[in-house]
Each structure stands twice: as structure tokens, then as C-alpha cells.
mmCIF file of C-alpha atoms in Angstrom:
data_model
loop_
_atom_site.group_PDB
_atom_site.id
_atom_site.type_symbol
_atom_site.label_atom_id
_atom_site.label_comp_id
_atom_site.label_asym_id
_atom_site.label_seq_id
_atom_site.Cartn_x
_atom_site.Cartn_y
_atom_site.Cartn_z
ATOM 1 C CA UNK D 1 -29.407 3.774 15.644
ATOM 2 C CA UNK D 2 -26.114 4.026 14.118
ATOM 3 C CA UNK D 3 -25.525 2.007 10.947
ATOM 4 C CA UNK D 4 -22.694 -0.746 10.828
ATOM 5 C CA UNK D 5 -19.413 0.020 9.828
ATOM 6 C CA UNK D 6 -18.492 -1.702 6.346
ATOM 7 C CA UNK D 7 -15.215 -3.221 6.013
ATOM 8 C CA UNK D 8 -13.945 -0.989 4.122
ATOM 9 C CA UNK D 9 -14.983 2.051 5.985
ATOM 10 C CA UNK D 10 -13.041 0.439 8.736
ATOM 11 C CA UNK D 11 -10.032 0.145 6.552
ATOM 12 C CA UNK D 12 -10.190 3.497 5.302
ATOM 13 C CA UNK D 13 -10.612 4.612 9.065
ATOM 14 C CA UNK D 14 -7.606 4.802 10.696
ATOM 15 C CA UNK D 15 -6.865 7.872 12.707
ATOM 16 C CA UNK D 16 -4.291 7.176 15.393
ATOM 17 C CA UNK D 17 -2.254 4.294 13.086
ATOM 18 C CA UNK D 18 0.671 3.895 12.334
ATOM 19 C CA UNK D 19 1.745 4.339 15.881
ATOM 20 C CA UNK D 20 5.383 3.669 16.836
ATOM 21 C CA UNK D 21 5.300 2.679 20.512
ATOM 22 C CA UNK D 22 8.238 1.386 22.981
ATOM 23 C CA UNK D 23 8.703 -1.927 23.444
ATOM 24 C CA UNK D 24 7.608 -3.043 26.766
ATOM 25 C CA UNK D 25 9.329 -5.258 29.491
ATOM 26 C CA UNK D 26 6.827 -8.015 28.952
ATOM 27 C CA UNK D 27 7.353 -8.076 25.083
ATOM 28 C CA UNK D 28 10.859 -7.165 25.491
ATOM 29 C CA UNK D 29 11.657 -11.190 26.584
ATOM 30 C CA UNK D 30 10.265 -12.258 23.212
ATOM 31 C CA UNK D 31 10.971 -9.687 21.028
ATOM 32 C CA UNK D 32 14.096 -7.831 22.675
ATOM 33 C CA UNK D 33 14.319 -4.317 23.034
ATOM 34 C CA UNK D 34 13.551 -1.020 20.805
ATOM 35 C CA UNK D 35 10.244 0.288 19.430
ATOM 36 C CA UNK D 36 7.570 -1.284 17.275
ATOM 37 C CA UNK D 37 4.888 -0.216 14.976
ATOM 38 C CA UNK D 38 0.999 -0.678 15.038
ATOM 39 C CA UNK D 39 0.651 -0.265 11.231
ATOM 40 C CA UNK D 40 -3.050 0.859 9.834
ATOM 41 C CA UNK D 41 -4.844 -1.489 8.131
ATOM 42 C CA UNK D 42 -4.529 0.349 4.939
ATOM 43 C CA UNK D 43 -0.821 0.108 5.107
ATOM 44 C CA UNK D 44 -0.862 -3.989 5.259
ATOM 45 C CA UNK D 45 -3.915 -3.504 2.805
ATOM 46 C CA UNK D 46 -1.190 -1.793 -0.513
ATOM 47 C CA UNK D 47 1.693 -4.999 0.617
ATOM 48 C CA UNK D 48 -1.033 -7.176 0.109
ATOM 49 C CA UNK D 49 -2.406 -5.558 -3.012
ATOM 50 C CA UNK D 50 1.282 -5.946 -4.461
ATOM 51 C CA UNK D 51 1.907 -9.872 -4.302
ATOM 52 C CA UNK D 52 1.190 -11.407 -8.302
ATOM 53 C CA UNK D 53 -1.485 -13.271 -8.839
ATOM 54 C CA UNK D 54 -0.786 -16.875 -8.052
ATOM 55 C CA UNK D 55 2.310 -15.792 -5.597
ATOM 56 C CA UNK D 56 1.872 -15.560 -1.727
ATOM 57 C CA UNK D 57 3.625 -13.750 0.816
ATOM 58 C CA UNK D 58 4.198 -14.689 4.560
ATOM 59 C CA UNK D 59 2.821 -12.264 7.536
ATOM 60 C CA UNK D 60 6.666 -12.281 8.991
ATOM 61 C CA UNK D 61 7.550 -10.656 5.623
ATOM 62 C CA UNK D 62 4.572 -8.381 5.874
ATOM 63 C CA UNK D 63 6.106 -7.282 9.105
ATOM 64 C CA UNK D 64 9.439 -7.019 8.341
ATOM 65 C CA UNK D 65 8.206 -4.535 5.248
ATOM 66 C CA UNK D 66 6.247 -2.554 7.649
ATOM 67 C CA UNK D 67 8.803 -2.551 10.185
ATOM 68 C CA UNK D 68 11.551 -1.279 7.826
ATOM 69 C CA UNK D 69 9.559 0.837 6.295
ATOM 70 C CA UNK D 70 8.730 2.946 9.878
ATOM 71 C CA UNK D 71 12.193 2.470 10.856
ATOM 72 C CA UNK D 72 11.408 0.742 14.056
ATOM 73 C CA UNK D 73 12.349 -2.977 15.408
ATOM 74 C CA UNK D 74 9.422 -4.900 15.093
ATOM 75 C CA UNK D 75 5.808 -4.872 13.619
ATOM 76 C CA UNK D 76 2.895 -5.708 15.726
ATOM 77 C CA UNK D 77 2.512 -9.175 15.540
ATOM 78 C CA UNK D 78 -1.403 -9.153 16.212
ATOM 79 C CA UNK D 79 -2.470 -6.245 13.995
ATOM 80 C CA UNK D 80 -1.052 -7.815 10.716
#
């Protein structure tokens, strides 16, 4: 039997992410057209790390980081 994955074994584990994908139709009505990126978790992981002690920062500014950073319109809005 295969041992359980510890959380940070799953952060560190990230093969296939970032991915930049196309926007679909569907997503396209809320989010409008263009590309958007599934960030790894390690990459939301070092934003988070950065905030000061006693400061807090917003998961729309998390995305908007991650999406400028990739160059792309949007951030996944589920995986951060």
C-alpha cells in the first residue's frame, strides 16, 4: 500500500503546472477572451510567503500577480 502524500510533497509536486491554456467559450462570458494560467501551488505558495507579518493580501491580487507574471489574461480562479 502506497503511503499518503504529505502536504508538502504535494506542493513540491507539480509537474504539468503552470499551464497557460485558452480561454474557453463557457468562461469566455465571465471572464472575456484570451488565455489563462493554472499556476502550481508552489508559485501561489512564494506570493504568500512574501506578505509581512500582520499584513494580508486578497486572492484577486494573488491572481493578478500570477497572471502578470505568465503574461496571460487571467489566473485560474479555482486553483488559487
Amino acid at each position: 500500500m502506497v503511503a499518503k502524500k504529505s502536504w508538502r510533497e504535494k506542493l513540491c509536486n507539480s509537474r504539468v503546472l503552470p499551464r497557460v491554456v485558452e480561454i474557453n467559450e463557457k468562461m469566455s462570458k465571465r471572464w472575456g477572451k484570451g488565455t489563462m494560467v493554472v499556476p502550481a501551488p508552489k508559485e501561489v505558495d512564494e506570493i504568500m510567503k512574501q506578505v509581512p507579518k500582520g499584513k494580508l493580501i486578497r486572492v484577486n491580487e494573488i491572481r493578478s500577480k500570477l497572471a502578470e507574471k505568465h503574461g496571460v489574461a487571467i489566473c485560474c480562479p479555482i486553483t488559487t
